[in-house]
Amino acid sequence: MKAVILAAGYGTRLQRDVAADRSGRFAHLVGIAKPLLPVGNRALLSHWVQALTASNVVDGIYVVTNALYLPAFEEWAANFPNVSIVSDQTRSNDARLGAVACLQLAVKHFQIEDHVFVIGGDTLFQEDFSLAKLQSRFFELQVECEDNSVLLSYQCRDDETHKYGIVEVDGKLRALNMKEKPLPTETKSRRACPCFYVLSKKSLPQLDNFLQDKKVMVIICTALSTILYHLNQYFNHARMLLCRKKTPLETLCLGSFHDNLCMCTRLAAVSTWETCSLT
């Protein structure tokens, strides 16, 4: 098996908070990528490399970072012969590719044709977490069906659903849907998912399908938003010309632009997650 660690984020909120601190206690953290922040006596990522190496679960560890932090990651990786680094070539938060595109980059760049642990580079689990047990459970599911993959979840509070990706499952704990930061009223599930998956090698071709579907949905959403914008402009213009009280239909059209755009975005997210649904 292989491990892909996603570490191409820019930690904009963290760096903003560090820069705003006036005590000077955290000045040494300015400009440090979140996965390389010191946790105990080593970088956060070093804990993952140590755990993955000690468990003998994987025979290759690949880290995806960005062009801005690439030198720092290469310097860090020099201490680990089993770690390889690839850059997504971006240099700003606005240009970032996203988790799925970064995973696809690693799969293609390193020609991965094996089962993959996908790990968020800013994530750590408690000490009693067992990679070996997770691997064992994954292979049990593989016996049932080679398409099976595994994700983790934990129970969150009602007021926390808007902070996490929430997975909806059936009675056999099969993932049916994933909702990104939903309101408590938008889902009955309270299963929050950390960025940690074990993907079957047979599921890896779905990455291309996911990204292609995403491009199509972006085109559709852009077209719809343009249409809605012009409808909005038209009714605003008509209102100014006629100087009359808005009709119910006009009120609906005037007020629907942001709602429809939000709904379109939500439908895109649901569609793409269903494409990559875990069975």
PDB file of C-alpha atoms in Angstrom:
ATOM      1  CA  MET A   1       0.000   0.000   0.000  1.00  0.00           C
ATOM      2  CA  LYS A   2       0.963   3.618  -0.472  1.00  0.00           C
ATOM      3  CA  ALA A   3       0.336   6.774   1.563  1.00  0.00           C
ATOM      4  CA  VAL A   4      -0.419  10.174   0.047  1.00  0.00           C
ATOM      5  CA  ILE A   5      -0.241  13.096   2.463  1.00  0.00           C
ATOM      6  CA  LEU A   6      -2.064  16.223   1.299  1.00  0.00           C
ATOM      7  CA  ALA A   7      -0.039  19.248   2.398  1.00  0.00           C
ATOM      8  CA  ALA A   8      -0.611  21.856  -0.315  1.00  0.00           C
ATOM      9  CA  GLY A   9      -2.679  24.262   1.782  1.00  0.00           C
ATOM     10  CA  TYR A  10      -1.464  27.723   2.743  1.00  0.00           C
ATOM     11  CA  GLY A  11      -2.660  27.911   6.353  1.00  0.00           C
ATOM     12  CA  THR A  12      -4.013  31.410   5.770  1.00  0.00           C
ATOM     13  CA  ARG A  13      -6.044  31.559   8.996  1.00  0.00           C
ATOM     14  CA  LEU A  14      -3.188  30.215  11.074  1.00  0.00           C
ATOM     15  CA  GLN A  15      -0.690  32.671   9.607  1.00  0.00           C
ATOM     16  CA  ARG A  16      -3.144  35.517  10.117  1.00  0.00           C
ATOM     17  CA  ASP A  17      -3.540  34.591  13.775  1.00  0.00           C
ATOM     18  CA  VAL A  18       0.217  34.246  14.240  1.00  0.00           C
ATOM     19  CA  ALA A  19       0.822  37.640  12.647  1.00  0.00           C
ATOM     20  CA  ALA A  20      -1.853  39.228  14.846  1.00  0.00           C
ATOM     21  CA  ASP A  21      -0.325  37.910  18.070  1.00  0.00           C
ATOM     22  CA  ARG A  22       1.384  40.746  19.959  1.00  0.00           C
ATOM     23  CA  SER A  23       2.981  38.640  22.663  1.00  0.00           C
ATOM     24  CA  GLY A  24       5.798  37.440  20.415  1.00  0.00           C
ATOM     25  CA  ARG A  25       5.403  33.871  21.688  1.00  0.00           C
ATOM     26  CA  PHE A  26       4.554  32.550  18.240  1.00  0.00           C
ATOM     27  CA  ALA A  27       6.825  34.710  16.099  1.00  0.00           C
ATOM     28  CA  HIS A  28       8.958  31.666  15.227  1.00  0.00           C
ATOM     29  CA  LEU A  29       5.939  30.110  13.457  1.00  0.00           C
ATOM     30  CA  VAL A  30       5.583  32.854  10.853  1.00  0.00           C
ATOM     31  CA  GLY A  31       5.883  31.403   7.358  1.00  0.00           C
ATOM     32  CA  ILE A  32       5.895  27.753   8.471  1.00  0.00           C
ATOM     33  CA  ALA A  33       3.540  25.407   6.644  1.00  0.00           C
ATOM     34  CA  LYS A  34       0.972  23.869   8.995  1.00  0.00           C
ATOM     35  CA  PRO A  35       2.117  20.252   8.377  1.00  0.00           C
ATOM     36  CA  LEU A  36       5.645  21.282   9.387  1.00  0.00           C
ATOM     37  CA  LEU A  37       4.652  22.958  12.641  1.00  0.00           C
ATOM     38  CA  PRO A  38       6.440  21.528  15.675  1.00  0.00           C
ATOM     39  CA  VAL A  39       4.366  19.072  17.695  1.00  0.00           C
ATOM     40  CA  GLY A  40       6.375  17.879  20.648  1.00  0.00           C
ATOM     41  CA  ASN A  41       9.949  17.377  19.522  1.00  0.00           C
ATOM     42  CA  ARG A  42       9.304  17.005  15.782  1.00  0.00           C
ATOM     43  CA  ALA A  43       7.270  18.335  12.879  1.00  0.00           C
ATOM     44  CA  LEU A  44       3.642  17.250  12.679  1.00  0.00           C
ATOM     45  CA  LEU A  45       4.330  15.285   9.475  1.00  0.00           C
ATOM     46  CA  SER A  46       7.221  13.465  11.108  1.00  0.00           C
ATOM     47  CA  HIS A  47       4.757  11.798  13.462  1.00  0.00           C
ATOM     48  CA  TRP A  48       2.900  10.350  10.468  1.00  0.00           C
ATOM     49  CA  VAL A  49       6.080   9.174   8.778  1.00  0.00           C
ATOM     50  CA  GLN A  50       7.239   7.531  12.002  1.00  0.00           C
ATOM     51  CA  ALA A  51       3.868   5.792  12.499  1.00  0.00           C
ATOM     52  CA  LEU A  52       3.582   4.650   8.871  1.00  0.00           C
ATOM     53  CA  THR A  53       7.149   3.355   8.834  1.00  0.00           C
ATOM     54  CA  ALA A  54       6.884   1.533  12.159  1.00  0.00           C
ATOM     55  CA  SER A  55       3.617  -0.191  11.220  1.00  0.00           C
ATOM     56  CA  ASN A  56       4.976  -1.614   7.942  1.00  0.00           C
ATOM     57  CA  VAL A  57       1.593  -0.792   6.442  1.00  0.00           C
ATOM     58  CA  VAL A  58       2.933   1.131   3.441  1.00  0.00           C
ATOM     59  CA  ASP A  59       5.988   0.887   1.227  1.00  0.00           C
ATOM     60  CA  GLY A  60       5.892   4.426  -0.127  1.00  0.00           C
ATOM     61  CA  ILE A  61       4.994   7.836   1.335  1.00  0.00           C
ATOM     62  CA  TYR A  62       4.225  10.721  -1.023  1.00  0.00           C
ATOM     63  CA  VAL A  63       3.628  14.317   0.052  1.00  0.00           C
ATOM     64  CA  VAL A  64       1.883  16.906  -2.128  1.00  0.00           C
ATOM     65  CA  THR A  65       2.796  20.511  -1.326  1.00  0.00           C
ATOM     66  CA  ASN A  66       2.800  23.815  -3.193  1.00  0.00           C
ATOM     67  CA  ALA A  67       5.566  25.789  -4.879  1.00  0.00           C
ATOM     68  CA  LEU A  68       5.734  28.337  -2.053  1.00  0.00           C
ATOM     69  CA  TYR A  69       6.558  25.768   0.631  1.00  0.00           C
ATOM     70  CA  LEU A  70       8.382  23.271  -1.591  1.00  0.00           C
ATOM     71  CA  PRO A  71      11.928  24.165  -0.399  1.00  0.00           C
ATOM     72  CA  ALA A  72      10.922  23.705   3.259  1.00  0.00           C
ATOM     73  CA  PHE A  73       9.305  20.332   2.542  1.00  0.00           C
ATOM     74  CA  GLU A  74      12.303  19.147   0.549  1.00  0.00           C
ATOM     75  CA  GLU A  75      14.600  20.103   3.426  1.00  0.00           C
ATOM     76  CA  TRP A  76      12.342  18.234   5.868  1.00  0.00           C
ATOM     77  CA  ALA A  77      12.087  15.148   3.615  1.00  0.00           C
ATOM     78  CA  ALA A  78      15.873  14.861   3.350  1.00  0.00           C
ATOM     79  CA  ASN A  79      15.739  13.027   6.690  1.00  0.00           C
ATOM     80  CA  PHE A  80      13.326  10.379   5.394  1.00  0.00           C
ATOM     81  CA  PRO A  81      14.501   8.160   2.512  1.00  0.00           C
ATOM     82  CA  ASN A  82      11.022   6.661   2.075  1.00  0.00           C
ATOM     83  CA  VAL A  83       9.339  10.059   1.512  1.00  0.00           C
ATOM     84  CA  SER A  84       8.948  11.724  -1.899  1.00  0.00           C
ATOM     85  CA  ILE A  85       7.684  15.249  -2.544  1.00  0.00           C
ATOM     86  CA  VAL A  86       5.719  16.717  -5.459  1.00  0.00           C
ATOM     87  CA  SER A  87       4.542  20.309  -5.894  1.00  0.00           C
ATOM     88  CA  ASP A  88       1.181  21.348  -7.307  1.00  0.00           C
ATOM     89  CA  GLN A  89       2.983  24.405  -8.781  1.00  0.00           C
ATOM     90  CA  THR A  90       0.666  26.937  -7.118  1.00  0.00           C
ATOM     91  CA  ARG A  91       1.944  29.911  -5.169  1.00  0.00           C
ATOM     92  CA  SER A  92      -1.190  31.369  -3.577  1.00  0.00           C
ATOM     93  CA  ASN A  93      -4.271  30.234  -1.699  1.00  0.00           C
ATOM     94  CA  ASP A  94      -6.557  31.454  -4.495  1.00  0.00           C
ATOM     95  CA  ALA A  95      -4.795  29.216  -7.022  1.00  0.00           C
ATOM     96  CA  ARG A  96      -4.846  26.008  -4.952  1.00  0.00           C
ATOM     97  CA  LEU A  97      -6.040  22.881  -6.740  1.00  0.00           C
ATOM     98  CA  GLY A  98      -8.072  21.234  -3.982  1.00  0.00           C
ATOM     99  CA  ALA A  99      -7.703  17.883  -2.245  1.00  0.00           C
ATOM    100  CA  VAL A 100      -8.954  15.622  -5.041  1.00  0.00           C
ATOM    101  CA  ALA A 101      -6.820  17.290  -7.711  1.00  0.00           C
ATOM    102  CA  CYS A 102      -3.757  17.033  -5.440  1.00  0.00           C
ATOM    103  CA  LEU A 103      -4.459  13.355  -4.855  1.00  0.00           C
ATOM    104  CA  GLN A 104      -4.799  12.809  -8.593  1.00  0.00           C
ATOM    105  CA  LEU A 105      -1.496  14.655  -9.109  1.00  0.00           C
ATOM    106  CA  ALA A 106       0.285  12.270  -6.741  1.00  0.00           C
ATOM    107  CA  VAL A 107      -1.326   9.188  -8.303  1.00  0.00           C
ATOM    108  CA  LYS A 108      -0.250  10.229 -11.795  1.00  0.00           C
ATOM    109  CA  HIS A 109       3.148  11.675 -10.889  1.00  0.00           C
ATOM    110  CA  PHE A 110       4.263   8.648  -8.885  1.00  0.00           C
ATOM    111  CA  GLN A 111       2.324   6.177 -11.067  1.00  0.00           C
ATOM    112  CA  ILE A 112       0.473   4.717  -8.107  1.00  0.00           C
ATOM    113  CA  GLU A 113      -1.442   1.534  -8.894  1.00  0.00           C
ATOM    114  CA  ASP A 114      -1.922   0.335  -5.349  1.00  0.00           C
ATOM    115  CA  HIS A 115      -4.315   0.871  -2.453  1.00  0.00           C
ATOM    116  CA  VAL A 116      -3.783   4.308  -0.933  1.00  0.00           C
ATOM    117  CA  PHE A 117      -3.956   5.839   2.519  1.00  0.00           C
ATOM    118  CA  VAL A 118      -4.996   9.475   1.993  1.00  0.00           C
ATOM    119  CA  ILE A 119      -4.014  11.645   4.945  1.00  0.00           C
ATOM    120  CA  GLY A 120      -4.608  15.318   5.639  1.00  0.00           C
ATOM    121  CA  GLY A 121      -1.247  16.907   6.336  1.00  0.00           C
ATOM    122  CA  ASP A 122      -2.609  19.004   9.193  1.00  0.00           C
ATOM    123  CA  THR A 123      -4.254  16.021  10.931  1.00  0.00           C
ATOM    124  CA  LEU A 124      -3.098  13.978  13.903  1.00  0.00           C
ATOM    125  CA  PHE A 125      -4.919  11.174  15.707  1.00  0.00           C
ATOM    126  CA  GLN A 126      -4.673  10.039  19.287  1.00  0.00           C
ATOM    127  CA  GLU A 127      -1.861   7.706  20.265  1.00  0.00           C
ATOM    128  CA  ASP A 128      -4.096   4.628  20.463  1.00  0.00           C
ATOM    129  CA  PHE A 129      -5.051   4.901  16.779  1.00  0.00           C
ATOM    130  CA  SER A 130      -3.884   1.741  14.970  1.00  0.00           C
ATOM    131  CA  LEU A 131      -2.922   1.789  11.296  1.00  0.00           C
ATOM    132  CA  ALA A 132      -2.492  -1.992  11.364  1.00  0.00           C
ATOM    133  CA  LYS A 133      -6.056  -2.539  12.593  1.00  0.00           C
ATOM    134  CA  LEU A 134      -7.397  -0.192   9.962  1.00  0.00           C
ATOM    135  CA  GLN A 135      -5.454  -2.009   7.263  1.00  0.00           C
ATOM    136  CA  SER A 136      -6.839  -5.330   8.527  1.00  0.00           C
ATOM    137  CA  ARG A 137     -10.403  -4.009   8.374  1.00  0.00           C
ATOM    138  CA  PHE A 138      -9.806  -2.673   4.870  1.00  0.00           C
ATOM    139  CA  PHE A 139      -8.671  -6.072   3.598  1.00  0.00           C
ATOM    140  CA  GLU A 140     -11.681  -7.726   5.232  1.00  0.00           C
ATOM    141  CA  LEU A 141     -13.890  -5.436   3.160  1.00  0.00           C
ATOM    142  CA  GLN A 142     -11.779  -6.128   0.079  1.00  0.00           C
ATOM    143  CA  VAL A 143     -12.662  -9.816   0.379  1.00  0.00           C
ATOM    144  CA  GLU A 144     -16.332  -8.842   0.155  1.00  0.00           C
ATOM    145  CA  CYS A 145     -15.811  -6.529  -2.817  1.00  0.00           C
ATOM    146  CA  GLU A 146     -12.654  -5.164  -4.456  1.00  0.00           C
ATOM    147  CA  ASP A 147     -14.350  -1.793  -4.930  1.00  0.00           C
ATOM    148  CA  ASN A 148     -14.651  -1.244  -1.180  1.00  0.00           C
ATOM    149  CA  SER A 149     -12.847   1.687   0.391  1.00  0.00           C
ATOM    150  CA  VAL A 150     -12.826   2.962   3.970  1.00  0.00           C
ATOM    151  CA  LEU A 151     -13.378   6.316   5.599  1.00  0.00           C
ATOM    152  CA  LEU A 152     -13.387   7.240   9.269  1.00  0.00           C
ATOM    153  CA  SER A 153     -15.981   9.189  11.204  1.00  0.00           C
ATOM    154  CA  TYR A 154     -16.734  10.299  14.732  1.00  0.00           C
ATOM    155  CA  GLN A 155     -19.809  11.730  16.415  1.00  0.00           C
ATOM    156  CA  CYS A 156     -20.011  15.502  16.601  1.00  0.00           C
ATOM    157  CA  ARG A 157     -22.494  17.774  18.344  1.00  0.00           C
ATOM    158  CA  ASP A 158     -25.463  19.364  16.615  1.00  0.00           C
ATOM    159  CA  ASP A 159     -23.827  22.781  16.682  1.00  0.00           C
ATOM    160  CA  GLU A 160     -20.648  21.428  15.047  1.00  0.00           C
ATOM    161  CA  THR A 161     -21.987  20.056  11.752  1.00  0.00           C
ATOM    162  CA  HIS A 162     -21.252  23.343   9.981  1.00  0.00           C
ATOM    163  CA  LYS A 163     -17.544  22.882  10.739  1.00  0.00           C
ATOM    164  CA  TYR A 164     -17.011  19.469   9.109  1.00  0.00           C
ATOM    165  CA  GLY A 165     -17.730  17.185   6.228  1.00  0.00           C
ATOM    166  CA  ILE A 166     -20.646  15.012   7.356  1.00  0.00           C
ATOM    167  CA  VAL A 167     -21.148  11.506   5.970  1.00  0.00           C
ATOM    168  CA  GLU A 168     -24.555   9.869   5.787  1.00  0.00           C
ATOM    169  CA  VAL A 169     -24.573   6.072   6.104  1.00  0.00           C
ATOM    170  CA  ASP A 170     -27.045   3.210   5.942  1.00  0.00           C
ATOM    171  CA  GLY A 171     -27.643   0.484   8.522  1.00  0.00           C
ATOM    172  CA  LYS A 172     -24.518  -1.384   7.405  1.00  0.00           C
ATOM    173  CA  LEU A 173     -22.325   1.727   7.746  1.00  0.00           C
ATOM    174  CA  ARG A 174     -22.017   2.111   3.982  1.00  0.00           C
ATOM    175  CA  ALA A 175     -21.480   5.724   2.952  1.00  0.00           C
ATOM    176  CA  LEU A 176     -24.430   7.070   1.009  1.00  0.00           C
ATOM    177  CA  ASN A 177     -23.657  10.760   0.796  1.00  0.00           C
ATOM    178  CA  MET A 178     -21.250  13.433   1.974  1.00  0.00           C
ATOM    179  CA  LYS A 179     -22.324  16.946   2.867  1.00  0.00           C
ATOM    180  CA  GLU A 180     -19.775  19.691   3.307  1.00  0.00           C
ATOM    181  CA  LYS A 181     -20.383  21.749   6.455  1.00  0.00           C
ATOM    182  CA  PRO A 182     -24.183  21.404   6.503  1.00  0.00           C
ATOM    183  CA  LEU A 183     -26.514  23.037   8.976  1.00  0.00           C
ATOM    184  CA  PRO A 184     -27.968  20.660  11.593  1.00  0.00           C
ATOM    185  CA  THR A 185     -31.338  20.879   9.825  1.00  0.00           C
ATOM    186  CA  GLU A 186     -29.838  19.760   6.508  1.00  0.00           C
ATOM    187  CA  THR A 187     -28.841  16.271   7.642  1.00  0.00           C
ATOM    188  CA  LYS A 188     -29.759  13.791  10.345  1.00  0.00           C
ATOM    189  CA  SER A 189     -26.212  12.472  10.472  1.00  0.00           C
ATOM    190  CA  ARG A 190     -23.714  13.649  13.043  1.00  0.00           C
ATOM    191  CA  ARG A 191     -20.788  11.643  11.616  1.00  0.00           C
ATOM    192  CA  ALA A 192     -17.910  14.046  11.048  1.00  0.00           C
ATOM    193  CA  CYS A 193     -15.138  12.835   8.743  1.00  0.00           C
ATOM    194  CA  PRO A 194     -11.469  13.674   9.225  1.00  0.00           C
ATOM    195  CA  CYS A 195      -9.324  13.836   6.115  1.00  0.00           C
ATOM    196  CA  PHE A 196      -8.249  10.192   6.274  1.00  0.00           C
ATOM    197  CA  TYR A 197      -9.308   7.544   3.766  1.00  0.00           C
ATOM    198  CA  VAL A 198      -8.165   4.143   2.584  1.00  0.00           C
ATOM    199  CA  LEU A 199      -8.938   4.000  -1.124  1.00  0.00           C
ATOM    200  CA  SER A 200      -9.062   0.817  -3.123  1.00  0.00           C
ATOM    201  CA  LYS A 201      -6.789   0.810  -6.161  1.00  0.00           C
ATOM    202  CA  LYS A 202      -9.890   0.107  -8.231  1.00  0.00           C
ATOM    203  CA  SER A 203     -11.372   3.424  -7.124  1.00  0.00           C
ATOM    204  CA  LEU A 204      -8.433   5.551  -8.295  1.00  0.00           C
ATOM    205  CA  PRO A 205      -9.721   5.936 -11.902  1.00  0.00           C
ATOM    206  CA  GLN A 206     -12.769   7.656 -10.381  1.00  0.00           C
ATOM    207  CA  LEU A 207     -10.576  10.647  -9.576  1.00  0.00           C
ATOM    208  CA  ASP A 208     -10.593  11.626 -13.244  1.00  0.00           C
ATOM    209  CA  ASN A 209     -14.382  11.202 -13.385  1.00  0.00           C
ATOM    210  CA  PHE A 210     -14.807  13.316 -10.250  1.00  0.00           C
ATOM    211  CA  LEU A 211     -12.733  16.187 -11.621  1.00  0.00           C
ATOM    212  CA  GLN A 212     -14.392  16.011 -15.035  1.00  0.00           C
ATOM    213  CA  ASP A 213     -17.852  16.134 -13.445  1.00  0.00           C
ATOM    214  CA  LYS A 214     -16.680  19.071 -11.346  1.00  0.00           C
ATOM    215  CA  LYS A 215     -15.616  20.981 -14.472  1.00  0.00           C
ATOM    216  CA  VAL A 216     -18.980  20.329 -16.088  1.00  0.00           C
ATOM    217  CA  MET A 217     -20.842  21.514 -12.997  1.00  0.00           C
ATOM    218  CA  VAL A 218     -18.708  24.671 -12.826  1.00  0.00           C
ATOM    219  CA  ILE A 219     -19.646  25.432 -16.437  1.00  0.00           C
ATOM    220  CA  ILE A 220     -23.333  24.828 -15.695  1.00  0.00           C
ATOM    221  CA  CYS A 221     -23.228  26.930 -12.522  1.00  0.00           C
ATOM    222  CA  THR A 222     -21.454  29.749 -14.355  1.00  0.00           C
ATOM    223  CA  ALA A 223     -24.051  29.701 -17.129  1.00  0.00           C
ATOM    224  CA  LEU A 224     -26.923  29.660 -14.632  1.00  0.00           C
ATOM    225  CA  SER A 225     -25.438  32.484 -12.598  1.00  0.00           C
ATOM    226  CA  THR A 226     -25.072  34.557 -15.785  1.00  0.00           C
ATOM    227  CA  ILE A 227     -28.687  33.912 -16.736  1.00  0.00           C
ATOM    228  CA  LEU A 228     -29.883  34.750 -13.236  1.00  0.00           C
ATOM    229  CA  TYR A 229     -27.793  37.915 -13.218  1.00  0.00           C
ATOM    230  CA  HIS A 230     -29.392  39.132 -16.448  1.00  0.00           C
ATOM    231  CA  LEU A 231     -32.848  38.222 -15.147  1.00  0.00           C
ATOM    232  CA  ASN A 232     -32.093  40.264 -12.070  1.00  0.00           C
ATOM    233  CA  GLN A 233     -30.949  43.189 -14.210  1.00  0.00           C
ATOM    234  CA  TYR A 234     -34.026  42.911 -16.407  1.00  0.00           C
ATOM    235  CA  PHE A 235     -36.494  42.985 -13.545  1.00  0.00           C
ATOM    236  CA  ASN A 236     -34.638  45.809 -11.840  1.00  0.00           C
ATOM    237  CA  HIS A 237     -34.846  47.771 -15.083  1.00  0.00           C
ATOM    238  CA  ALA A 238     -38.534  46.929 -15.515  1.00  0.00           C
ATOM    239  CA  ARG A 239     -39.256  48.040 -11.973  1.00  0.00           C
ATOM    240  CA  MET A 240     -37.553  51.365 -12.572  1.00  0.00           C
ATOM    241  CA  LEU A 241     -39.447  51.939 -15.811  1.00  0.00           C
ATOM    242  CA  LEU A 242     -42.884  50.960 -14.578  1.00  0.00           C
ATOM    243  CA  CYS A 243     -42.519  52.374 -11.064  1.00  0.00           C
ATOM    244  CA  ARG A 244     -45.070  49.929  -9.818  1.00  0.00           C
ATOM    245  CA  LYS A 245     -45.341  47.556  -6.881  1.00  0.00           C
ATOM    246  CA  LYS A 246     -43.457  44.310  -7.427  1.00  0.00           C
ATOM    247  CA  THR A 247     -45.581  41.341  -8.395  1.00  0.00           C
ATOM    248  CA  PRO A 248     -45.038  38.003  -6.593  1.00  0.00           C
ATOM    249  CA  LEU A 249     -43.264  36.665  -9.708  1.00  0.00           C
ATOM    250  CA  GLU A 250     -40.960  39.641  -9.873  1.00  0.00           C
ATOM    251  CA  THR A 251     -40.161  39.368  -6.191  1.00  0.00           C
ATOM    252  CA  LEU A 252     -39.252  35.722  -6.659  1.00  0.00           C
ATOM    253  CA  CYS A 253     -36.940  36.463  -9.561  1.00  0.00           C
ATOM    254  CA  LEU A 254     -35.319  39.412  -7.826  1.00  0.00           C
ATOM    255  CA  GLY A 255     -34.652  37.399  -4.717  1.00  0.00           C
ATOM    256  CA  SER A 256     -33.645  34.115  -6.279  1.00  0.00           C
ATOM    257  CA  PHE A 257     -30.174  34.853  -7.640  1.00  0.00           C
ATOM    258  CA  HIS A 258     -28.099  34.028  -4.563  1.00  0.00           C
ATOM    259  CA  ASP A 259     -30.396  31.210  -3.465  1.00  0.00           C
ATOM    260  CA  ASN A 260     -30.232  29.472  -6.820  1.00  0.00           C
ATOM    261  CA  LEU A 261     -26.509  29.898  -7.056  1.00  0.00           C
ATOM    262  CA  CYS A 262     -26.111  28.383  -3.593  1.00  0.00           C
ATOM    263  CA  MET A 263     -28.421  25.522  -4.545  1.00  0.00           C
ATOM    264  CA  CYS A 264     -26.446  24.934  -7.725  1.00  0.00           C
ATOM    265  CA  THR A 265     -23.226  24.766  -5.757  1.00  0.00           C
ATOM    266  CA  ARG A 266     -24.806  22.341  -3.297  1.00  0.00           C
ATOM    267  CA  LEU A 267     -26.066  20.102  -6.116  1.00  0.00           C
ATOM    268  CA  ALA A 268     -22.594  20.104  -7.643  1.00  0.00           C
ATOM    269  CA  ALA A 269     -21.088  18.938  -4.363  1.00  0.00           C
ATOM    270  CA  VAL A 270     -23.650  16.176  -3.969  1.00  0.00           C
ATOM    271  CA  SER A 271     -23.169  15.028  -7.552  1.00  0.00           C
ATOM    272  CA  THR A 272     -19.406  14.820  -7.335  1.00  0.00           C
ATOM    273  CA  TRP A 273     -19.418  13.017  -3.994  1.00  0.00           C
ATOM    274  CA  GLU A 274     -21.887  10.476  -5.371  1.00  0.00           C
ATOM    275  CA  THR A 275     -19.478   9.877  -8.251  1.00  0.00           C
ATOM    276  CA  CYS A 276     -16.814   8.950  -5.715  1.00  0.00           C
ATOM    277  CA  SER A 277     -19.156   7.326  -3.226  1.00  0.00           C
ATOM    278  CA  LEU A 278     -17.681   4.665  -1.011  1.00  0.00           C
ATOM    279  CA  THR A 279     -19.437   1.307  -1.045  1.00  0.00           C
TER     280      THR A 279
END
